[in-house]
PDB file of C-alpha atoms and ligand atoms in Angstrom:
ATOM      1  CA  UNK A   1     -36.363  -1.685   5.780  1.00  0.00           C
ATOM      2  CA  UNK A   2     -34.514  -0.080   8.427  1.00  0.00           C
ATOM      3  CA  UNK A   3     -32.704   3.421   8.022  1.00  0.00           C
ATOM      4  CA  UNK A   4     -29.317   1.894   7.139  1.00  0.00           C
ATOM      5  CA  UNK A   5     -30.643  -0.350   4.463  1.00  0.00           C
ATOM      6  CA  UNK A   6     -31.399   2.638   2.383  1.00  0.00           C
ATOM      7  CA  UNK A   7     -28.079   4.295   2.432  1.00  0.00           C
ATOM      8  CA  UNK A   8     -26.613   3.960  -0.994  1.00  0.00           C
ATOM      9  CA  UNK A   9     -22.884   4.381  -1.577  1.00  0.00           C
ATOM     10  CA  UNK A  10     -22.366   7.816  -4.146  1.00  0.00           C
ATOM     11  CA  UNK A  11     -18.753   6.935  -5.389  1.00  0.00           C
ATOM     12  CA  UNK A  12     -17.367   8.135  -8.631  1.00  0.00           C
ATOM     13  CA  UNK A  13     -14.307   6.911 -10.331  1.00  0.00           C
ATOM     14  CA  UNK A  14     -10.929   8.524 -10.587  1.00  0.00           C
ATOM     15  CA  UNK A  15      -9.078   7.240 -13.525  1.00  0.00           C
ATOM     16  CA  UNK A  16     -10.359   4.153 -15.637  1.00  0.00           C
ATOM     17  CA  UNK A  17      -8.144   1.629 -14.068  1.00  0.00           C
ATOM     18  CA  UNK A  18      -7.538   3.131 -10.560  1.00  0.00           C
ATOM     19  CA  UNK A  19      -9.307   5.169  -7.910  1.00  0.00           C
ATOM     20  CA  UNK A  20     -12.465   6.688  -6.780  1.00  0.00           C
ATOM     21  CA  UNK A  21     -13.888   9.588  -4.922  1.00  0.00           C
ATOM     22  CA  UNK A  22     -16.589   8.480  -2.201  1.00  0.00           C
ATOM     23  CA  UNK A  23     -18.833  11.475  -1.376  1.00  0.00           C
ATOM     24  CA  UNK A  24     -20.586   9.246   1.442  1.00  0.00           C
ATOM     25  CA  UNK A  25     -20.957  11.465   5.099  1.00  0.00           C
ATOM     26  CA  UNK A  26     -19.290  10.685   7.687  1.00  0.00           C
ATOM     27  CA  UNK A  27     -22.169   9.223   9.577  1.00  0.00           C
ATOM     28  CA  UNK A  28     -23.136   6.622   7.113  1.00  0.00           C
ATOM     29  CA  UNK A  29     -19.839   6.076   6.494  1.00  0.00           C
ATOM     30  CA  UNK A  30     -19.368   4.855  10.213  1.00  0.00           C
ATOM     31  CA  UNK A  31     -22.835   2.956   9.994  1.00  0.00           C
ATOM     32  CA  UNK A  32     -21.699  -0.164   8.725  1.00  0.00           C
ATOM     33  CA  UNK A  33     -24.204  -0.301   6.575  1.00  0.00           C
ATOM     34  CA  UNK A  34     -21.461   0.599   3.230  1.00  0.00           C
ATOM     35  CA  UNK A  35     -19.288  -1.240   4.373  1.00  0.00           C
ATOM     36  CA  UNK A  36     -19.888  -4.905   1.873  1.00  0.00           C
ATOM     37  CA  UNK A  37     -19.851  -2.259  -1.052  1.00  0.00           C
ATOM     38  CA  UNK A  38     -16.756  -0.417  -0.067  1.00  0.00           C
ATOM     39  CA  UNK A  39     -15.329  -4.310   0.163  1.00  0.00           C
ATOM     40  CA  UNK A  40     -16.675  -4.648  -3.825  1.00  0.00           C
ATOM     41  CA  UNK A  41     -15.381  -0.834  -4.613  1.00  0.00           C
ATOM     42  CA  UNK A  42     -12.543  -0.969  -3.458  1.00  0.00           C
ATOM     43  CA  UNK A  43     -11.250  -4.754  -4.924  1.00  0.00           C
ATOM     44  CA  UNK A  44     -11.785  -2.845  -8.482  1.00  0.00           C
ATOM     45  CA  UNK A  45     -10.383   0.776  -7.879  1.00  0.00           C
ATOM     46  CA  UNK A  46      -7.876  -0.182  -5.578  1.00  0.00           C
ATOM     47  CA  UNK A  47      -7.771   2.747  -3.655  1.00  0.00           C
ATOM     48  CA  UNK A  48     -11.073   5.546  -2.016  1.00  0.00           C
ATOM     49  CA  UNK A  49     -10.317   8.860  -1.036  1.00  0.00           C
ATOM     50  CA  UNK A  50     -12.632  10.469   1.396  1.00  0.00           C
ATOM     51  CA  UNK A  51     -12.178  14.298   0.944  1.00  0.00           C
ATOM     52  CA  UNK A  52     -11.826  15.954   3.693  1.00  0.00           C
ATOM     53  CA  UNK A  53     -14.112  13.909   5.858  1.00  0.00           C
ATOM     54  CA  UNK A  54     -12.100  14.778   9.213  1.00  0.00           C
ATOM     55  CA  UNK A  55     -12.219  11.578  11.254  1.00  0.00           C
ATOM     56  CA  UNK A  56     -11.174  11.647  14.733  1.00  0.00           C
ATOM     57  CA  UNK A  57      -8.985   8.819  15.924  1.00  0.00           C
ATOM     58  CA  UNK A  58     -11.759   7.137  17.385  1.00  0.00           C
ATOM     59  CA  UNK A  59     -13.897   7.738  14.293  1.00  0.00           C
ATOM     60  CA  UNK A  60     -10.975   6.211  11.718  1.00  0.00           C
ATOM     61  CA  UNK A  61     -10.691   3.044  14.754  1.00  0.00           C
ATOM     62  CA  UNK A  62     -14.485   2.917  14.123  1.00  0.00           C
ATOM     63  CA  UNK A  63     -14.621   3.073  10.163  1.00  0.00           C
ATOM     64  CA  UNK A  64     -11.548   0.455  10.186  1.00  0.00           C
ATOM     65  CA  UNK A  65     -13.793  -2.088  12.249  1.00  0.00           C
ATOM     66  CA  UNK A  66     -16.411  -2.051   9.486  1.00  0.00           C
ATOM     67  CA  UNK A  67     -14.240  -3.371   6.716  1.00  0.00           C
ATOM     68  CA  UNK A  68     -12.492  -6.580   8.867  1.00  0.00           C
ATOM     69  CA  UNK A  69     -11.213  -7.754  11.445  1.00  0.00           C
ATOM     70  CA  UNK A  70      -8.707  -4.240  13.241  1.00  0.00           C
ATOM     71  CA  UNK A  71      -5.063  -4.937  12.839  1.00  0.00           C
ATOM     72  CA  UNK A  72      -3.107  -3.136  15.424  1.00  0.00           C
ATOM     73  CA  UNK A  73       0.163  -1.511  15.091  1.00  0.00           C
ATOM     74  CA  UNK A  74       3.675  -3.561  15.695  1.00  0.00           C
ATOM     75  CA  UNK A  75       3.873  -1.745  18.884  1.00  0.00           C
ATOM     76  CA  UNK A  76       0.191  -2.645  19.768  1.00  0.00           C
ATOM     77  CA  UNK A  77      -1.594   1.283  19.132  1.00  0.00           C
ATOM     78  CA  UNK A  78      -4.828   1.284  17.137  1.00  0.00           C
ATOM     79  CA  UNK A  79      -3.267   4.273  15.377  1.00  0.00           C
ATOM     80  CA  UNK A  80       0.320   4.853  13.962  1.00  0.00           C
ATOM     81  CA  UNK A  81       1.704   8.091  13.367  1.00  0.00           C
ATOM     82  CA  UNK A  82       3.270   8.329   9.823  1.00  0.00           C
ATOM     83  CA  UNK A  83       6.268  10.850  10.140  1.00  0.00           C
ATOM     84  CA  UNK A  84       9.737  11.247   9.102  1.00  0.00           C
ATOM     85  CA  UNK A  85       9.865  13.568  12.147  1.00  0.00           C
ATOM     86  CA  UNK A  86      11.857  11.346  15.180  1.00  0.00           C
ATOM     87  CA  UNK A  87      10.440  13.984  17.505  1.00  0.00           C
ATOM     88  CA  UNK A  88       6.864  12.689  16.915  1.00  0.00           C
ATOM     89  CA  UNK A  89       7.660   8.883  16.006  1.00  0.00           C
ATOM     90  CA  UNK A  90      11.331   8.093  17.396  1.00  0.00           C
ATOM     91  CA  UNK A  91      10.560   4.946  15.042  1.00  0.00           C
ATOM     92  CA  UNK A  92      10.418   6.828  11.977  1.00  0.00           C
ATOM     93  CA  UNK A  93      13.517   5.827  10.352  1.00  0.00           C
ATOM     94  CA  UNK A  94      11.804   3.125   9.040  1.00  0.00           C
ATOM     95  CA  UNK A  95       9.482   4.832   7.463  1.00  0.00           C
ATOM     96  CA  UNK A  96      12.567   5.645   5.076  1.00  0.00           C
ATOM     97  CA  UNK A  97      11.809   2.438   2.940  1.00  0.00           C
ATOM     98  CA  UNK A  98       8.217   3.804   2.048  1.00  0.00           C
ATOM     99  CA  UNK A  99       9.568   6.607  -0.244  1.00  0.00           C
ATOM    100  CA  UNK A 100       9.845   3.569  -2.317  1.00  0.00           C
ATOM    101  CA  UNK A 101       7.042   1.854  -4.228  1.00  0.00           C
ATOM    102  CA  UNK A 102       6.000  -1.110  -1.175  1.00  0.00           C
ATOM    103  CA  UNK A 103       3.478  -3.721  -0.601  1.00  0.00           C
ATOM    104  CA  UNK A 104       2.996  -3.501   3.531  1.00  0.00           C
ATOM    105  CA  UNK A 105       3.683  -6.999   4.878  1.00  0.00           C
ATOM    106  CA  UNK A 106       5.406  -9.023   2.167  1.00  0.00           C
ATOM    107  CA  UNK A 107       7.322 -10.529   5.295  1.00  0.00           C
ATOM    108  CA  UNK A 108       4.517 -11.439   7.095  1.00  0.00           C
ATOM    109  CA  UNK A 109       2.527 -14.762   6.620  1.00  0.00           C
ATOM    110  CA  UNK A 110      -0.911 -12.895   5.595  1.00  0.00           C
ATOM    111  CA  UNK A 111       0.254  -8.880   4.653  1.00  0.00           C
ATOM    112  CA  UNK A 112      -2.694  -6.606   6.035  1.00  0.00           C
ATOM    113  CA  UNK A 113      -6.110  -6.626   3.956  1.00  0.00           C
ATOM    114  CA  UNK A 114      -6.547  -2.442   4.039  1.00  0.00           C
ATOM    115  CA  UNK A 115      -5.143   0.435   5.194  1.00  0.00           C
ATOM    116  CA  UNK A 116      -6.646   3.764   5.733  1.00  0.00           C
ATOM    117  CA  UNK A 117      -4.612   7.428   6.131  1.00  0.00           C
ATOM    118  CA  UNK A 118      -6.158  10.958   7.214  1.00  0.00           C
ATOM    119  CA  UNK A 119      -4.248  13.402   6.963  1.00  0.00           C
ATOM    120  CA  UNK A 120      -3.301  16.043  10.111  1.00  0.00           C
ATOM    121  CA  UNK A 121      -0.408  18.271   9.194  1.00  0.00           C
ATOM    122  CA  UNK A 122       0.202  17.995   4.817  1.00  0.00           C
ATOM    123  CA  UNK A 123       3.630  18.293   3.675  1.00  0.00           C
ATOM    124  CA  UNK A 124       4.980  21.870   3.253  1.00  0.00           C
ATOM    125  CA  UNK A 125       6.182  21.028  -0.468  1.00  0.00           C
ATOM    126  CA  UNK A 126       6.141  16.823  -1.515  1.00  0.00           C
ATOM    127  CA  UNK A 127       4.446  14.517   0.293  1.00  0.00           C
ATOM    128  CA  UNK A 128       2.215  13.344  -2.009  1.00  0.00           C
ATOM    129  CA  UNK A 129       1.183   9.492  -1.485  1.00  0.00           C
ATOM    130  CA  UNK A 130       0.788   7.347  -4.766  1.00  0.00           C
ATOM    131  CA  UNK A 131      -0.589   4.490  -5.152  1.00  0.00           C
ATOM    132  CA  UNK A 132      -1.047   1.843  -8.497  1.00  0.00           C
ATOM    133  CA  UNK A 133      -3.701  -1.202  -9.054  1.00  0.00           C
ATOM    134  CA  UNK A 134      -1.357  -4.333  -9.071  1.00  0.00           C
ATOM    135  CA  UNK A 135      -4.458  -6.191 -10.245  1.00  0.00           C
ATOM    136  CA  UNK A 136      -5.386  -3.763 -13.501  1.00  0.00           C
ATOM    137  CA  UNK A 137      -1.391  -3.957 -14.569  1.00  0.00           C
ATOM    138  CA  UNK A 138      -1.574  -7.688 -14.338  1.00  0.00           C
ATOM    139  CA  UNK A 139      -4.614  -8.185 -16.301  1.00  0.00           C
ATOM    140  CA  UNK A 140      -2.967  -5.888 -18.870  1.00  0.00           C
ATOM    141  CA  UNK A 141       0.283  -7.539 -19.571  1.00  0.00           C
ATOM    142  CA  UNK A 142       0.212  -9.310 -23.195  1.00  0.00           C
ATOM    143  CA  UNK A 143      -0.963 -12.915 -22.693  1.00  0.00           C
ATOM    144  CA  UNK A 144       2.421 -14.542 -23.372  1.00  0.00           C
ATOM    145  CA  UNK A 145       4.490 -12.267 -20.902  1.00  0.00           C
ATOM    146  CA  UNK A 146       1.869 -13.416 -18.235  1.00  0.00           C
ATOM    147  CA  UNK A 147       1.925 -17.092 -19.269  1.00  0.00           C
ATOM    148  CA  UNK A 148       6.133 -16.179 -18.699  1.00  0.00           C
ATOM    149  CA  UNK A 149       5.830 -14.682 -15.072  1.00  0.00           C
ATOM    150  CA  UNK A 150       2.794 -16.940 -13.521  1.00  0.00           C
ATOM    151  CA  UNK A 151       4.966 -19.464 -12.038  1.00  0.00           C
ATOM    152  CA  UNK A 152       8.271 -17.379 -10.955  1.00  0.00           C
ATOM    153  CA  UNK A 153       9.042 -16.812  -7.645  1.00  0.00           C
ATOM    154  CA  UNK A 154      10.818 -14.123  -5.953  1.00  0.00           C
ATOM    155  CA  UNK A 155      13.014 -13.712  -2.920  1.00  0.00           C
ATOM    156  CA  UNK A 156      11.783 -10.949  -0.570  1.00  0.00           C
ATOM    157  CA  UNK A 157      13.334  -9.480   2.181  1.00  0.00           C
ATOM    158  CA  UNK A 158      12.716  -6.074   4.718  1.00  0.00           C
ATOM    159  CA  UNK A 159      16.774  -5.447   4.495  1.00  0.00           C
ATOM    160  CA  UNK A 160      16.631  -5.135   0.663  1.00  0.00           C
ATOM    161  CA  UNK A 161      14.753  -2.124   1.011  1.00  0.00           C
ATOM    162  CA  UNK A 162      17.806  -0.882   3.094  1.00  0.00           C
ATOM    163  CA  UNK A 163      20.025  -0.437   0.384  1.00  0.00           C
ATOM    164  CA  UNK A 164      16.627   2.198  -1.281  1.00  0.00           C
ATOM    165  CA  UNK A 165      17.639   4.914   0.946  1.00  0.00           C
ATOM    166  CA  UNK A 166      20.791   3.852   3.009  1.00  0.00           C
ATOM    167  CA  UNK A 167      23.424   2.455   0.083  1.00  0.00           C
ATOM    168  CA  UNK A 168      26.122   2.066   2.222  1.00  0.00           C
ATOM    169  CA  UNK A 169      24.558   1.235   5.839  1.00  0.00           C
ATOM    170  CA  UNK A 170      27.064  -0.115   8.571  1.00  0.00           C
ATOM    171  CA  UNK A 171      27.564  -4.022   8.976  1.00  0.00           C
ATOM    172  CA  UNK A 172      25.572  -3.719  11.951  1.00  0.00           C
ATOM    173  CA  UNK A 173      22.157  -2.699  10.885  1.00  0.00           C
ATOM    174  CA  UNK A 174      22.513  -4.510   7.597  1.00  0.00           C
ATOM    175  CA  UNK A 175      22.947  -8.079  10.031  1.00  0.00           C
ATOM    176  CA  UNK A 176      20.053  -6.381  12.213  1.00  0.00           C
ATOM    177  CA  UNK A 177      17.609  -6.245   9.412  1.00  0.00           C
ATOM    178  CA  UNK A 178      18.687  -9.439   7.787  1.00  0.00           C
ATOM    179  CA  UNK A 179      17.920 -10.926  11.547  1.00  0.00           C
ATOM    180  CA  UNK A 180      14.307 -10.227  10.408  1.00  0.00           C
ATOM    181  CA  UNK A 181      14.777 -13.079   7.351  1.00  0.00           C
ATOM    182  CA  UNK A 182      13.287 -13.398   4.409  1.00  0.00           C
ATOM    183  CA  UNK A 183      10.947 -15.099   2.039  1.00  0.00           C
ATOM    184  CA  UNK A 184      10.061 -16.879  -0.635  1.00  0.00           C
ATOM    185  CA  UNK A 185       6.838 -15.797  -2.982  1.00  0.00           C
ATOM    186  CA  UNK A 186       4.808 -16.022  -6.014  1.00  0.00           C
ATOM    187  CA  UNK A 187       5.596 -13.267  -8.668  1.00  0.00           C
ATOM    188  CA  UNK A 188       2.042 -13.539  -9.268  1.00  0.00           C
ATOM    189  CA  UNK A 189      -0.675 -13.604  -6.472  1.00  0.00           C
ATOM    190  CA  UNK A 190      -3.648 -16.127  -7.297  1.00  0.00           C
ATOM    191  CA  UNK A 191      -6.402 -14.425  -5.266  1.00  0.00           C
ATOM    192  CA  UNK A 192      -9.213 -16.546  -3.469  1.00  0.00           C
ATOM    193  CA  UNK A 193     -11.070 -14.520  -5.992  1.00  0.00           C
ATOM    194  CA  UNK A 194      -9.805 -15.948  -9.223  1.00  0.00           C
ATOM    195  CA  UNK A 195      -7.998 -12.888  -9.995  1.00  0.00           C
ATOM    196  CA  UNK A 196      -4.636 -12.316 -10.108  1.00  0.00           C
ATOM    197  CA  UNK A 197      -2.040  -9.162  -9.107  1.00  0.00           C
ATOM    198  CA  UNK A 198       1.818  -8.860  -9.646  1.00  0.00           C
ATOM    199  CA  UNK A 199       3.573  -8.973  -6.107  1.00  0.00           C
ATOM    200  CA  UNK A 200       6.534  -6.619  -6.131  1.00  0.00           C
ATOM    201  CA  UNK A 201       8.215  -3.623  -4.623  1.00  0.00           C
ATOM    202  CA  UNK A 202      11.364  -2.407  -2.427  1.00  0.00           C
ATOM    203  CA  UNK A 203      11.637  -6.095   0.174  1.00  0.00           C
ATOM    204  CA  UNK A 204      11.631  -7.959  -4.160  1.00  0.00           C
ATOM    205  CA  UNK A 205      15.411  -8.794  -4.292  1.00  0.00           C
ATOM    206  CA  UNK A 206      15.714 -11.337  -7.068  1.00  0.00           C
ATOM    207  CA  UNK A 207      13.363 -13.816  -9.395  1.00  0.00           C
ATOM    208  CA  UNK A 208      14.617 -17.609  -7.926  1.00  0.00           C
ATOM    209  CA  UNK A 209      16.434 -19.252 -10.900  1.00  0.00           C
ATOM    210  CA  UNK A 210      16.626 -16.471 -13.232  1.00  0.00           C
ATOM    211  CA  UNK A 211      20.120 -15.435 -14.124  1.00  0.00           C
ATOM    212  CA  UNK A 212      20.650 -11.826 -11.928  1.00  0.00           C
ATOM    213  CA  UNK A 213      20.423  -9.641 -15.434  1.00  0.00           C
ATOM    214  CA  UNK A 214      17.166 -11.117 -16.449  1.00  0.00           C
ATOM    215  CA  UNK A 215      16.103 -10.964 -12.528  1.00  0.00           C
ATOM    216  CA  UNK A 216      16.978  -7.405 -12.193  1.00  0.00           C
ATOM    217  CA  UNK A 217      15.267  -6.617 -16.477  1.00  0.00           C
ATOM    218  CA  UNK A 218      12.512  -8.320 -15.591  1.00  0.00           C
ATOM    219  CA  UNK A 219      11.696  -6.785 -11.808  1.00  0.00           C
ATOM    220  CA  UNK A 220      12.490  -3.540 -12.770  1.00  0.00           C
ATOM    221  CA  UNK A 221      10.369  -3.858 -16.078  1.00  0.00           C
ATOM    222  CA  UNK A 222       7.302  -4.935 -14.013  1.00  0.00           C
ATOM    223  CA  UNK A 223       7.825  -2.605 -10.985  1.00  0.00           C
ATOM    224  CA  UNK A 224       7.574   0.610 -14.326  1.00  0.00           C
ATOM    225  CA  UNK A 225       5.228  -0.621 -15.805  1.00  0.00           C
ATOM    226  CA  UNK A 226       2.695  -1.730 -12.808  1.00  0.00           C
ATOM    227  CA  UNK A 227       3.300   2.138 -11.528  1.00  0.00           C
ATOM    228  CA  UNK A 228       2.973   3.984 -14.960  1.00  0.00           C
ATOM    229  CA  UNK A 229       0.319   6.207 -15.513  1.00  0.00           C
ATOM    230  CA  UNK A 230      -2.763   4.260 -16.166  1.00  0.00           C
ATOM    231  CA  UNK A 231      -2.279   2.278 -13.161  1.00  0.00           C
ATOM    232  CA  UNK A 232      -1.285   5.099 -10.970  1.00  0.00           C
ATOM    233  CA  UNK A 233      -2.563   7.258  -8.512  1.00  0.00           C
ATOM    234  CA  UNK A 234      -1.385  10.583  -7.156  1.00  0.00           C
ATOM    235  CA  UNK A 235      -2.799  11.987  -3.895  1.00  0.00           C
ATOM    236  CA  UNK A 236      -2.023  15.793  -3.106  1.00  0.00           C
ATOM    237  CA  UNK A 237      -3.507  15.738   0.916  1.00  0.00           C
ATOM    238  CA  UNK A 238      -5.742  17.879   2.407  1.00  0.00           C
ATOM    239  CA  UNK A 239      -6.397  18.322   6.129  1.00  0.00           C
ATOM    240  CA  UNK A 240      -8.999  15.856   6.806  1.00  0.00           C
ATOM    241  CA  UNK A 241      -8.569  13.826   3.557  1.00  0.00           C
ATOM    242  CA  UNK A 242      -8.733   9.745   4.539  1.00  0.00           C
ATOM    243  CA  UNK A 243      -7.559   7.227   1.994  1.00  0.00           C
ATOM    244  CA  UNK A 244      -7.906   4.112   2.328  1.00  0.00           C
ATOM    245  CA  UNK A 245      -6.267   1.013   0.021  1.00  0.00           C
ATOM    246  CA  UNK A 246      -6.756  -2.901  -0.813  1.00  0.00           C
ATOM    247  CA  UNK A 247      -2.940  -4.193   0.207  1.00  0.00           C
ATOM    248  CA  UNK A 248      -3.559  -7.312  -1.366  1.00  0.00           C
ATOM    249  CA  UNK A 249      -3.792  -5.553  -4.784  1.00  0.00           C
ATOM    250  CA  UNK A 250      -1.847  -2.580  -4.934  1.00  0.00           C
ATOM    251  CA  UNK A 251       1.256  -0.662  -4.205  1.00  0.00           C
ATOM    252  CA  UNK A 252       2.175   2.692  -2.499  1.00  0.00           C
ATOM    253  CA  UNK A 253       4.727   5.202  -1.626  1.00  0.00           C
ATOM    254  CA  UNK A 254       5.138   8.783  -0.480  1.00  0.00           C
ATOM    255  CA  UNK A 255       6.695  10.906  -2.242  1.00  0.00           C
ATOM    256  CA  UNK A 256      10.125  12.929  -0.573  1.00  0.00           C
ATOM    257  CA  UNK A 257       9.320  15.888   1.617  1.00  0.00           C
ATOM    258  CA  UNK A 258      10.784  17.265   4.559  1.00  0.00           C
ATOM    259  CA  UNK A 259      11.361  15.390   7.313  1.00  0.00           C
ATOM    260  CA  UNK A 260      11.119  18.590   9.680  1.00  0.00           C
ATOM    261  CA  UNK A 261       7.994  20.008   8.560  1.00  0.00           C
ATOM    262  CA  UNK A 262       5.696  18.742  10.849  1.00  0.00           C
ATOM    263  CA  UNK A 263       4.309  16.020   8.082  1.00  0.00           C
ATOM    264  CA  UNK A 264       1.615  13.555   9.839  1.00  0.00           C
ATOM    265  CA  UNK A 265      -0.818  11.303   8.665  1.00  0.00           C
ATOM    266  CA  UNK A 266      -3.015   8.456  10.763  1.00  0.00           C
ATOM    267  CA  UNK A 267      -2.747   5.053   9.956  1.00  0.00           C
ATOM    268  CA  UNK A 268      -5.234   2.102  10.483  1.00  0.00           C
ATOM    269  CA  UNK A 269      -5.554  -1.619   9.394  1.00  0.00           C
ATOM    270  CA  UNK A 270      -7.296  -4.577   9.001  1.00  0.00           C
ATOM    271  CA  UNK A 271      -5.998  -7.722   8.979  1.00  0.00           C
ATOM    272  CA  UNK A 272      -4.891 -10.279   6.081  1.00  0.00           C
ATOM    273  CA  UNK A 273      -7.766 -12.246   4.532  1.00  0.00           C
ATOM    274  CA  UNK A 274      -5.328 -14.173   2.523  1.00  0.00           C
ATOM    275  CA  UNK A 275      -1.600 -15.387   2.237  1.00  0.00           C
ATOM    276  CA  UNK A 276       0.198 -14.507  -0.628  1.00  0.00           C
ATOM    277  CA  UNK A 277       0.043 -17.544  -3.030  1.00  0.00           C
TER     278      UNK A 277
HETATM  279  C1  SIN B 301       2.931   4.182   4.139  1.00  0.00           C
HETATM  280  O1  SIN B 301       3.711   3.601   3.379  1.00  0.00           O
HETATM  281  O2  SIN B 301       2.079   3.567   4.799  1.00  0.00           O
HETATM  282  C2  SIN B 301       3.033   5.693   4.293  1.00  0.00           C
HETATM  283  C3  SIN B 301       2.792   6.444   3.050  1.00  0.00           C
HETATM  284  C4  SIN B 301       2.981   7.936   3.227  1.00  0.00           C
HETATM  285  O3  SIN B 301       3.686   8.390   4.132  1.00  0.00           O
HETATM  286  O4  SIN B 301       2.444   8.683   2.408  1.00  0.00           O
END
């Protein structure tokens, strides 16, 4: 048995349905040799903090690789600087949308698999990240609401989330998002696992068929419930903290700070194992 074999992941659970601590070192952490049980841990909890485990750039790249195959940034970097401050990321007004609760990707054709932040500068006051297990709230729902939702489908699209923080944006950056189109998908995701998670969010704009009332009743009733306390998860950082979540089966969002106050987190992620469907 070879030194790496023995390493045994020491993880301890946050909250019943969401969450856990991983108390792993850094070294074994970048040995590979965790990383088919962090792929089990983290399909169930949804989201792993790392306290204060300080990876360098390199070290987060390296950590990333272990769990899939590395998704680069839109722009092509290995790591994206998450800031409301243009001065640092002249990109970051689209970062605006992710105050609101968000699965990354809906618009793509397979969303990213997981996503891991460390945290370099906290948040003077706010800037909390919270995330909430879209698998546990589906498995929750009363057997004849889910037997109601499994076959609806929902209209997505990046310009809804416009309208979250921007309610009365010009014509010409309303046409400029909807240039980026939009998309059809299952309420429900059927997983390659057998399990299922609700797909919703800030790009949801309406249930296909459903008369807009219900749509709107039945979205927002889903989006409360899927982020209400049992299923959700508050993260206060910590310089050094990493957190890392399964896309395909939760939801996220920071919570409002100030954009000048030198906020920054590191983002990496692996690919999409699976379209929505
Ligand atoms: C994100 O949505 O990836 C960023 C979350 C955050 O800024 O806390």
């Amino acid at each position: 048995m070879t030194v790496a074999e023995k390493i045994a992941l020491r993880a301890e659970p946050i909250k019943p349905k969401i969450g856990a601590i991983v108390r792993n070192s850094k070294e074994e952490l970048l040995s590979g040799a965790l990383s088919e049980e962090i792929r089990r841990l983290i399909e169930d909890r949804g989201v792993l903090v790392f306290p204060e485990i300080h990876f360098t750039d390199e070290e987060q790249v390296a950590f990333t690789k272990t769990l899939g195959t590395f998704l680069p940034e839109m722009e092509g970097q290995e790591v994206y600087d998450i800031t409301l401050d243009k001065k640092i990321n002249p990109r970051s007004e689209y970062l605006k949308g992710s105050l609101f609760w968000h699965i990354d990707g809906t618009m793509n054709k397979r969303p990213p698999g997981y996503a891991i932040l460390s945290c370099k500068v906290p948040a003077t006051w706010g800037g909390d990240t919270e995330f909430c297990n879209t698998y546990a709230a589906y498995e929750d729902l009363p057997e004849e609401e889910k037997a109601r939702i499994d076959s609806l489908r929902v209209m997505h699209a990046a310009w809804n989330t416009l309208f979250y923080y921007e309610p009365e944006p010009s014509q010409e950056k309303l046409e400029e998002m909807m240039a980026l189109g939009d998309v059809e998908l299952p309420l429900v995701w059927k997983h390659r696992s057998g399990r299922k998670s609700l797909v919703l969010g800030n790009t949801a704009h309406h249930i296909v068929g459903l008369d807009w009332r219900e749509s709107a009743r039945l979205l927002n009733k889903l989006r409360e419930w899927a982020t209400s306390e049992p299923y959700r998860y508050t993260h206060h950082w910590k310089v050094g903290d990493a957190v890392m979540w399964d896309n395909s089966g939760t939801m996220h969002r920071a919570r409002p700070y100030d954009p000048e106050c030198g906020r920054l987190l590191h983002r990496t992620k692996t690919a999409g194992e699976e379209p929505i469907q």
